[in-house]
Every structure is written in structure tokens, then in C-alpha cells.
PDB file of C-alpha atoms in Angstrom:
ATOM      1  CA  UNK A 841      -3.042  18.338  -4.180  1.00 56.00           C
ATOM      2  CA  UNK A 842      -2.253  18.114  -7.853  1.00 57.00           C
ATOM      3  CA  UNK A 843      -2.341  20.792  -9.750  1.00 78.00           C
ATOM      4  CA  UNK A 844      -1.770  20.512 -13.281  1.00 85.00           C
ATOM      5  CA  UNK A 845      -1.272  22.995 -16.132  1.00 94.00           C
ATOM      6  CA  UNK A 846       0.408  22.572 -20.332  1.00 96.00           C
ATOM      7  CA  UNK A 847       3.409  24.169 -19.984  1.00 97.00           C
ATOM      8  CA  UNK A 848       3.903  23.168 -23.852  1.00 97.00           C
ATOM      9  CA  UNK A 849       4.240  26.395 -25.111  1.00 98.00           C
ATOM     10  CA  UNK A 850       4.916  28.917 -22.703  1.00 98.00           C
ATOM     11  CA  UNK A 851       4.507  32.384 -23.948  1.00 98.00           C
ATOM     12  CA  UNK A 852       5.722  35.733 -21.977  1.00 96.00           C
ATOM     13  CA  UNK A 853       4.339  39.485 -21.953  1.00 96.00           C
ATOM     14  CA  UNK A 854       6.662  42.068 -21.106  1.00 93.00           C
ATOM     15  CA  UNK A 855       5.168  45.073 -20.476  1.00 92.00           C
ATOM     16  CA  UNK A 856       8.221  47.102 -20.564  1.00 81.00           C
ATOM     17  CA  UNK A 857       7.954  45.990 -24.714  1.00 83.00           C
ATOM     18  CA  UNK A 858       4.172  45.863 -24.994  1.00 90.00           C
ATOM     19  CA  UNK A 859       1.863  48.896 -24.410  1.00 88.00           C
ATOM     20  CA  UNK A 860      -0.881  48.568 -22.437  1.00 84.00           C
ATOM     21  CA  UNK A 861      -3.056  48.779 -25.998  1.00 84.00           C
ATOM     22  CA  UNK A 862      -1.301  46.333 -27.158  1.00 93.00           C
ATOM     23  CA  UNK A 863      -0.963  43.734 -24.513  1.00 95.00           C
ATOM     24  CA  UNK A 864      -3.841  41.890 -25.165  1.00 95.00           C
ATOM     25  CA  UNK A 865      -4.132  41.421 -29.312  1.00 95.00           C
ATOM     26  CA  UNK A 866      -0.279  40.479 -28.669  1.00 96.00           C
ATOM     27  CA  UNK A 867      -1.783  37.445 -26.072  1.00 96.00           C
ATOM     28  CA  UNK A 868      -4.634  36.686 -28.674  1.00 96.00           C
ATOM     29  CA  UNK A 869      -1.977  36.597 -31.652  1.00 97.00           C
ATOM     30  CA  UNK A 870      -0.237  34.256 -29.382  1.00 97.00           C
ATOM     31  CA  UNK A 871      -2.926  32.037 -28.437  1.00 97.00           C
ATOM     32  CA  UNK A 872      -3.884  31.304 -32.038  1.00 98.00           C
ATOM     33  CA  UNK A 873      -0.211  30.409 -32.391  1.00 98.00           C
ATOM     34  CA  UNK A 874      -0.359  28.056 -29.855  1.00 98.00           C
ATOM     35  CA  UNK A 875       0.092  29.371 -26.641  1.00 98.00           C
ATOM     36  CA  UNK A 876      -0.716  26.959 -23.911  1.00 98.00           C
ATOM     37  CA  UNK A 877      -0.009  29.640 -20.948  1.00 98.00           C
ATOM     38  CA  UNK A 878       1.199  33.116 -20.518  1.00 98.00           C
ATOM     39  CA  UNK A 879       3.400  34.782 -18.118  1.00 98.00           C
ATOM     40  CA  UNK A 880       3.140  38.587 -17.310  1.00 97.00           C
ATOM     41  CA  UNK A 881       5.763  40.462 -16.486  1.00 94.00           C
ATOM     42  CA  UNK A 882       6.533  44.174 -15.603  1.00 90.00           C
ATOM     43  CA  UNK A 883      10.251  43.989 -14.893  1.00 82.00           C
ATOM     44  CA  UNK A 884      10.215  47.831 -13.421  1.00 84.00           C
ATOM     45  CA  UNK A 885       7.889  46.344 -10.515  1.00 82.00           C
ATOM     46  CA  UNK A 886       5.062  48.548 -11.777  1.00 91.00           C
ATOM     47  CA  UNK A 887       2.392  47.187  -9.570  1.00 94.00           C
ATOM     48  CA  UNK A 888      -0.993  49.092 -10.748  1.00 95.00           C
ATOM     49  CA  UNK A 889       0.372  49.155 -14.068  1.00 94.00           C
ATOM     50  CA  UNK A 890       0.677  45.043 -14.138  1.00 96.00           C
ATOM     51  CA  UNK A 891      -2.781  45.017 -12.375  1.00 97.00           C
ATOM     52  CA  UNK A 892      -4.576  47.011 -14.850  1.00 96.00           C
ATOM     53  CA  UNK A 893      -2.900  44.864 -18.082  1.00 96.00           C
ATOM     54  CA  UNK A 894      -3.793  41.609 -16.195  1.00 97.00           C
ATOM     55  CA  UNK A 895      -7.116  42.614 -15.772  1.00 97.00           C
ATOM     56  CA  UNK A 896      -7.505  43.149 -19.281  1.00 95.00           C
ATOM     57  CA  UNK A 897      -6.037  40.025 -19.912  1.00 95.00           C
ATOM     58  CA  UNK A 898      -7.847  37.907 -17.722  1.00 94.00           C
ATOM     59  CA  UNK A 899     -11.257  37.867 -19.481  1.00 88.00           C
ATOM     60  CA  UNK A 900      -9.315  36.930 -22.717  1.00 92.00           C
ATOM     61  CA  UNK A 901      -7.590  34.499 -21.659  1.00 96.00           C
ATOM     62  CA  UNK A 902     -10.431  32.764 -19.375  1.00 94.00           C
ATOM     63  CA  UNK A 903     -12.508  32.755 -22.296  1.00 93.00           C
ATOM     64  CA  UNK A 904     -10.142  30.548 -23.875  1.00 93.00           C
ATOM     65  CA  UNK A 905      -9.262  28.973 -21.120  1.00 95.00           C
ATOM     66  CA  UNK A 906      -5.642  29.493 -21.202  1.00 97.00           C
ATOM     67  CA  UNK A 907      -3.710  30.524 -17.797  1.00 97.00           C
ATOM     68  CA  UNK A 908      -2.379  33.888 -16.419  1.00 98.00           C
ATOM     69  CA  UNK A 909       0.537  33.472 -14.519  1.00 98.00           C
ATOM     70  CA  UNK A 910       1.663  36.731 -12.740  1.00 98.00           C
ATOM     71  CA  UNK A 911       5.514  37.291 -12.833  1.00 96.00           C
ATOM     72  CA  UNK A 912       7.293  38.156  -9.114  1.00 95.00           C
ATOM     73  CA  UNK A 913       4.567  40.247  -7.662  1.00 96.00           C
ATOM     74  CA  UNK A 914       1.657  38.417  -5.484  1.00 97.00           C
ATOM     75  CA  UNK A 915      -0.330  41.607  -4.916  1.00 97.00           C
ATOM     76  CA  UNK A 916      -0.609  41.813  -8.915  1.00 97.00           C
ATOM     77  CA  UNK A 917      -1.934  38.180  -9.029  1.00 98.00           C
ATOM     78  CA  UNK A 918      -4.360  38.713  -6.477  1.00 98.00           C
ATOM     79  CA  UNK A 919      -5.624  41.820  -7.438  1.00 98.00           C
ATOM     80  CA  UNK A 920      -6.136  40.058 -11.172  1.00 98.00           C
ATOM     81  CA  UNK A 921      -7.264  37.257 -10.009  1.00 97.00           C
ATOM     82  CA  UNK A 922      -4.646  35.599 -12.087  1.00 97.00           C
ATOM     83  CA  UNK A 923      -4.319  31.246 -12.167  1.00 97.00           C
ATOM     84  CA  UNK A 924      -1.008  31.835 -10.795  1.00 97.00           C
ATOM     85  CA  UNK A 925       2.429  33.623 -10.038  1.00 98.00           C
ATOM     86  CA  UNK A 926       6.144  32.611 -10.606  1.00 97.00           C
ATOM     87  CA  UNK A 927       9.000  33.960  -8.305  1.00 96.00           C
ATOM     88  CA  UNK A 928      12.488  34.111  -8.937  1.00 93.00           C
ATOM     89  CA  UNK A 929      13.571  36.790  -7.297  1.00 88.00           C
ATOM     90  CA  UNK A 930      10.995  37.076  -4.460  1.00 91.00           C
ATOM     91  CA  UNK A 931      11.033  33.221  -3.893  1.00 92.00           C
ATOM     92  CA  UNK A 932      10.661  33.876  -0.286  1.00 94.00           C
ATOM     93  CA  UNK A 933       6.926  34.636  -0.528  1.00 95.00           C
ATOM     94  CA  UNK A 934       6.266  31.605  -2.314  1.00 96.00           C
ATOM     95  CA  UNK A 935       4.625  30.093   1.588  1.00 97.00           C
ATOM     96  CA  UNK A 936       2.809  32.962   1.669  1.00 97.00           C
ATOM     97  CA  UNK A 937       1.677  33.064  -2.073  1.00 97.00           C
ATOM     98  CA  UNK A 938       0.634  29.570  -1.397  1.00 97.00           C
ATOM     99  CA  UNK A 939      -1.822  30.585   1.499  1.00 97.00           C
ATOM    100  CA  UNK A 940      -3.009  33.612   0.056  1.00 97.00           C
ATOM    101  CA  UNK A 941      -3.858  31.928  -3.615  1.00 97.00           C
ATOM    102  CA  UNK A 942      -4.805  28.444  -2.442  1.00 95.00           C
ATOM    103  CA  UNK A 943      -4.459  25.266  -3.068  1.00 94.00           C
ATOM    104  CA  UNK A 944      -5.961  25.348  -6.605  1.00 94.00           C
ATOM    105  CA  UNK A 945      -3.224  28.492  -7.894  1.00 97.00           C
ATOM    106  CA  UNK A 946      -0.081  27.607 -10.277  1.00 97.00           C
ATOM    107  CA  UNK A 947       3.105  28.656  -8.211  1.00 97.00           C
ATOM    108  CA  UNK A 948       6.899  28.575 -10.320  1.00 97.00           C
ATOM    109  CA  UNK A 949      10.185  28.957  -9.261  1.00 97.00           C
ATOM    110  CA  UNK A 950      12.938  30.320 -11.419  1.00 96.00           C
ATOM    111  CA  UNK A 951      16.190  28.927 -10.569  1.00 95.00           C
ATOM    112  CA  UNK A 952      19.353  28.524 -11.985  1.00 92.00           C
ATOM    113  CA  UNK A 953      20.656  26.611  -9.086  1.00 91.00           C
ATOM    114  CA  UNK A 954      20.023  23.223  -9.469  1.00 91.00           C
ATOM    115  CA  UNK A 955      20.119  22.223  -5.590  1.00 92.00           C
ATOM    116  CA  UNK A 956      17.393  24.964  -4.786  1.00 94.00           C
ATOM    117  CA  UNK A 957      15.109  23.309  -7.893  1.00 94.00           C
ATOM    118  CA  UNK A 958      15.893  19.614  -6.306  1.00 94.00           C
ATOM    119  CA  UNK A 959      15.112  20.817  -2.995  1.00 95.00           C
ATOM    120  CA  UNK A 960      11.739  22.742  -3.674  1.00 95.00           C
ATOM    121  CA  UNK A 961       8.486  21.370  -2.011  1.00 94.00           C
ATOM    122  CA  UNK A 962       5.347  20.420  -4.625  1.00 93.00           C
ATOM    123  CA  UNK A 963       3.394  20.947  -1.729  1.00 93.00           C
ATOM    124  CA  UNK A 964       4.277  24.366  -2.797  1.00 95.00           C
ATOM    125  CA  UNK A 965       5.695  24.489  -5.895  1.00 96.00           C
ATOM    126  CA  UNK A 966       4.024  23.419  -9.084  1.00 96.00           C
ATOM    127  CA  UNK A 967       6.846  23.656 -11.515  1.00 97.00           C
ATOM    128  CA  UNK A 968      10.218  25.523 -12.094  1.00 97.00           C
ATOM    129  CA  UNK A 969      11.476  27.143 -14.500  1.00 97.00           C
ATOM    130  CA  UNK A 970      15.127  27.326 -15.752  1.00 95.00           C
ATOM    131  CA  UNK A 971      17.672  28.070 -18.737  1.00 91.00           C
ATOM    132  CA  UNK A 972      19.128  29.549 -20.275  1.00 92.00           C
ATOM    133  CA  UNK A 973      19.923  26.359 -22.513  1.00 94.00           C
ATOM    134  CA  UNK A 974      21.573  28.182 -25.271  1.00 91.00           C
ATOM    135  CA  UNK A 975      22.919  32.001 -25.655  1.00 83.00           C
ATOM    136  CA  UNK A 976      19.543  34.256 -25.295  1.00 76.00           C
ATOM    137  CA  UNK A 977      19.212  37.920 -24.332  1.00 68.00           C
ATOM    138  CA  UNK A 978      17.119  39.179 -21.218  1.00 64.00           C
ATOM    139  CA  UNK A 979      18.996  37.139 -19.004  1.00 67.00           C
ATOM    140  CA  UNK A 980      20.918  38.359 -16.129  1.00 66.00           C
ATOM    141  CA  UNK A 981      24.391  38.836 -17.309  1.00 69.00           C
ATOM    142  CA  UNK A 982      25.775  36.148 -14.852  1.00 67.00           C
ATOM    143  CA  UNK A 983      23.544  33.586 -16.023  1.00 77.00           C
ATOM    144  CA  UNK A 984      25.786  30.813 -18.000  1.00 87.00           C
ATOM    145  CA  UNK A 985      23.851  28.862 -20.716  1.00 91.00           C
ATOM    146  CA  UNK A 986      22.975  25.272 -19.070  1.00 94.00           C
ATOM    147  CA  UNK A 987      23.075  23.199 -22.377  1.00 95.00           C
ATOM    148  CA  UNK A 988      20.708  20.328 -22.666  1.00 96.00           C
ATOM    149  CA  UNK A 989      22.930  18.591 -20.403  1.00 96.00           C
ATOM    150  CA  UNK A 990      22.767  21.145 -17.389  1.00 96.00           C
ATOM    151  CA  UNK A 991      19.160  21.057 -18.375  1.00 96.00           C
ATOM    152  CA  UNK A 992      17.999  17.547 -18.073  1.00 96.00           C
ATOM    153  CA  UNK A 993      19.749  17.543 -14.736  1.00 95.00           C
ATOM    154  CA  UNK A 994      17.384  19.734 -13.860  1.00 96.00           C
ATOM    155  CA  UNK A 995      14.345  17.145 -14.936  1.00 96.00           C
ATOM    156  CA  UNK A 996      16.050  14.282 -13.152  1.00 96.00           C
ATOM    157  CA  UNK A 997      16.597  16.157 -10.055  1.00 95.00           C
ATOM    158  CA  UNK A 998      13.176  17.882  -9.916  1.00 95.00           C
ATOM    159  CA  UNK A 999       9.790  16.762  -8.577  1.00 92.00           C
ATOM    160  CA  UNK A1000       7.673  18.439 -10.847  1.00 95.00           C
ATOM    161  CA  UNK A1001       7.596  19.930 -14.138  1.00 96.00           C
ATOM    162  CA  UNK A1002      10.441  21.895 -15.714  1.00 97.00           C
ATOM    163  CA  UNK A1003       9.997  24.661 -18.498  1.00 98.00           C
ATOM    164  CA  UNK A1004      12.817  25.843 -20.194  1.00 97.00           C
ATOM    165  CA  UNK A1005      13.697  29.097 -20.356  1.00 92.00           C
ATOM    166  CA  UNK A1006      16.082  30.919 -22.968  1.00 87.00           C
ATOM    167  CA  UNK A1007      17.681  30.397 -26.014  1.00 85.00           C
ATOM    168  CA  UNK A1008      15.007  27.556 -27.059  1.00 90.00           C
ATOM    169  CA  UNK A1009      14.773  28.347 -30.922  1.00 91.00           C
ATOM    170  CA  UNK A1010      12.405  26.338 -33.311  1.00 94.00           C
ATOM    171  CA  UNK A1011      15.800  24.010 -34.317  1.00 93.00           C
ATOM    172  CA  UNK A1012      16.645  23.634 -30.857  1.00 93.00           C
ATOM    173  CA  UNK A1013      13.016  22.293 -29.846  1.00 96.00           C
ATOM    174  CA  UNK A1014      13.571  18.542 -30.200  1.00 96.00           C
ATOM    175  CA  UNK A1015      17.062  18.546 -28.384  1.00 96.00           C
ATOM    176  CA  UNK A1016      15.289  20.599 -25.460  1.00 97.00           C
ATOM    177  CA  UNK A1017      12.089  18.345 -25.141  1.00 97.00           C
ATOM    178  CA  UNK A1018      14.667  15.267 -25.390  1.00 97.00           C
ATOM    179  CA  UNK A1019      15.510  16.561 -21.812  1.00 97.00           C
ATOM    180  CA  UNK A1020      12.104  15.646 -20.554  1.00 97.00           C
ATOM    181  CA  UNK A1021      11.055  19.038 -19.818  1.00 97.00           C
ATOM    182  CA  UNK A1022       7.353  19.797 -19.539  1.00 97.00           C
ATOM    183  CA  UNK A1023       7.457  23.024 -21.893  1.00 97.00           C
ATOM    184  CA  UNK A1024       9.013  25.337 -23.652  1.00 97.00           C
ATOM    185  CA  UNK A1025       8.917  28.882 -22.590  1.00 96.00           C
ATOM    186  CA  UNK A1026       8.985  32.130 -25.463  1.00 96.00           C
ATOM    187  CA  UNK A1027       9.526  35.485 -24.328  1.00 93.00           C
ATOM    188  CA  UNK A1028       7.477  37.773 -27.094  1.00 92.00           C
ATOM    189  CA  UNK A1029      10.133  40.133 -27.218  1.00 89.00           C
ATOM    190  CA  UNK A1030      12.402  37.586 -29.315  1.00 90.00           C
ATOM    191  CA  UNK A1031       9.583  37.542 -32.059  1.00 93.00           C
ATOM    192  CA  UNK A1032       8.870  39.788 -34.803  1.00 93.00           C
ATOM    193  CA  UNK A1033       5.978  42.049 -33.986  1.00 92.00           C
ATOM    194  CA  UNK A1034       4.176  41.753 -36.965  1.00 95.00           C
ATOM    195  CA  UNK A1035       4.655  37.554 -37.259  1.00 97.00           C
ATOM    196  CA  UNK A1036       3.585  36.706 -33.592  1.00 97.00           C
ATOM    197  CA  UNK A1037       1.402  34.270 -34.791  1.00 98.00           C
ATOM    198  CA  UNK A1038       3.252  32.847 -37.649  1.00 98.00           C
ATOM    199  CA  UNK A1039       6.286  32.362 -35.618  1.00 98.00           C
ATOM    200  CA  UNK A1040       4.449  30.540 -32.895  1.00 98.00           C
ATOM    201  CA  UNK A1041       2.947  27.869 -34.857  1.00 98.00           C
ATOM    202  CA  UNK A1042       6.434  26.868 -35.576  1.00 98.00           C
ATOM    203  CA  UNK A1043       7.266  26.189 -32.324  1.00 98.00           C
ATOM    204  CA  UNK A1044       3.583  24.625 -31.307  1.00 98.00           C
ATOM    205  CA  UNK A1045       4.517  22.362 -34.587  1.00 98.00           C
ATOM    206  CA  UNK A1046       7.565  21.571 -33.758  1.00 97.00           C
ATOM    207  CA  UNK A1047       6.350  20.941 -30.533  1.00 97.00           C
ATOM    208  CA  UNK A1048       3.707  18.380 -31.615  1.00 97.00           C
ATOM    209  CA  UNK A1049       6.427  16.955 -34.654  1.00 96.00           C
ATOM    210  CA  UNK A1050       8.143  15.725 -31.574  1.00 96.00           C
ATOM    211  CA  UNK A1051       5.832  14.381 -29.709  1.00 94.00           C
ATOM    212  CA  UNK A1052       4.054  12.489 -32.764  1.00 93.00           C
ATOM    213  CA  UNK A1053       7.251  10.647 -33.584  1.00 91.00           C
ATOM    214  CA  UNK A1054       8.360   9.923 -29.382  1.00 91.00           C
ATOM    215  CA  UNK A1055       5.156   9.638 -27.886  1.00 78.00           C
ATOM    216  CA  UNK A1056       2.799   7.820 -30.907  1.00 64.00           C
TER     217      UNK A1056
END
């Protein structure tokens, strides 16, 4: 089964930087900045805590028909009721995930390995996600920038969509879609609190610049 989502602009929710109040006006700012699909995460495996943000997310984001994807934790997801869930450190429940969600749920992988991104299953796996391409924080401290080199290595290896992860600035944009990745993913954290929106619509113009002048 294909199941297909616009990675364009990928847009992350930490929770350990966002209240719970402010959670959701943060996903609306980023939605009217172009936000194709957002990621929650709660990096301090806060289960109930993630539940009760996604839940106030959901009806948000369903009403503009954007995707939730859950970050690491399945019992979050399904609790929400969440489009999806992307594993990176739990990858091992990604057969179960599978069953438990359905066929119709998103499932990621983040990898920085790319032998474990060439070798994962779509049957499974809808699309990975990987990076950093240039120096970012909120990586893991052994995590080496890729480069748009190591990146499109990724693409070519991979049988299905790539987002790119890390260090994927508004001048960068063009060089990282020249990889053939599928998106571009945006932690909110790297934003200015007060210019969520602004900031976004550069990158969801860039975004379409490029794809204007490649595509037609």
C-alpha cells in the first residue's frame, strides 16, 4: 500500500521548549507559514504529557488537514490518534507500530546509517529521515554533518522519501532539495519565538522558488 504524505516543509514541536499553552498557537503560527506536517516530540519520554499536547493538537491540525506525526513513542500516537510516528531510537517497534496503526499510518525512520536507510522495508516504512547536512544543534554529539553529498546518497540508496534533517537554513534550501529529497525538516526551536511565521514562509518560498524554476 502507498501511503503518501508532503514532507515539503517539515516542522517539529518540542515540548521540552514549548509549554503545553503554547504548543498549539506555535503549530497554527507554523501552519500559516507553511507547514506541510508536524512532528511531536517530548525528548524526556513524557508519555501522558505528549498525549495530552497531541490531543490538543490533533483537532487543529485535522481541521487543516495537516499530519501529526508522533516522535519515538507508539503508545503516544495511539492514544492521540496521531497520522503517524517516527522512530529512531526505538526502531525496533516499527513491525509492531505497523500492526497496531495500520496500513493507512505514516511510519519514519531516523538514521544516520546509510545501510540501515537502504535496507528498510516500504512495506513498513514510509520515509526516513536523516542529516545533519550542515553544523546544527540538537543533534547527538556523535552525529557528523552528511553534506549534500552524504545526503543524496541517502536518496539514491533509499526506497522512499527522504527528509532532511539539520542544519537546512533558508540559503542552504536549493543545494538540499538538489539532493532529491522529499522535504525539508525545521525544528521550532531554531526559530525566533516571536517570527514563527515570518521565518517559515521563507523556507515554504524558497521551497516553491525551487521548484518553479526545476520542476516548471
Amino acid at each position: 500500500m502507498v501511503r503518501k504524505c508532503d514532507f515539503s516543509l517539515y516542522v517539529g514541536l518540542d515540548l521540552p521548549v514549548l509549554t503545553l499553552s503554547r504548543v498549539v498557537s506555535a503549530a497554527q503560527e507554523a501552519i500559516d507559514g507553511g507547514a506541510t506536517a508536524i512532528q511531536l516530540r517530548e525528548e524526556t519520554n513524557d508519555t501522558a504529557r505528549m498525549i495530552t499536547a497531541g490531543l490538543a493538537l490533533k483537532s487543529v491540525l485535522d481541521e487543516r488537514q495537516i499530519p501529526l506525526i508522533v516522535n519515538e513513542s507508539l503508545d503516544a500516537a495511539l492514544a492521540i490518534g496521531a497520522s503517524g510516528v517516527q522512530f529512531r531510537t526505538r526502531a525496533k517497534l516499527i513491525p509492531e507500530a505497523r500492526r497496531r496503526l495500520g496500513e493507512k499510518a505514516l511510519i519514519g525512520l531516523t538514521t544516520f546509517n546509510a545501510a540501515e536507510a537502504a535496507s528498510a522495508d516500504p512495506e513498513l516504512i514510509d520515509f526516513i529521515g536523516t542529516g545533519p547536512v550542515y553544523e546544527t544543534a540538537g543533534m547527538p554529539d556523535w552525529v557528523t554533518p552528511i553534506g549534500c553529498s552524504g545526503l543524496k546518497a541517502f536518496v539514491d540508496r533509499c526506497r522512499m522519501p527522504v527528509v532532511a534533517l539539520g542544519g537546512t537554513d533558508v540559503p542552504h534550501i536549493a543545494d538540499v532539495l538538489n539532493t532529491g529529497v522529499s522535504g525539508i525538516g525545521v525544528p521550532i526551536s531554531v526559530l525566533t519565538p516571536e517570527k514563527v511565521t515570518e521565518e517559515l514562509r521563507l523556507y515554504a518560498q524558497s521551497i516553491a522558488d525551487y521548484r518553479r524554476l526545476t520542476i516548471g
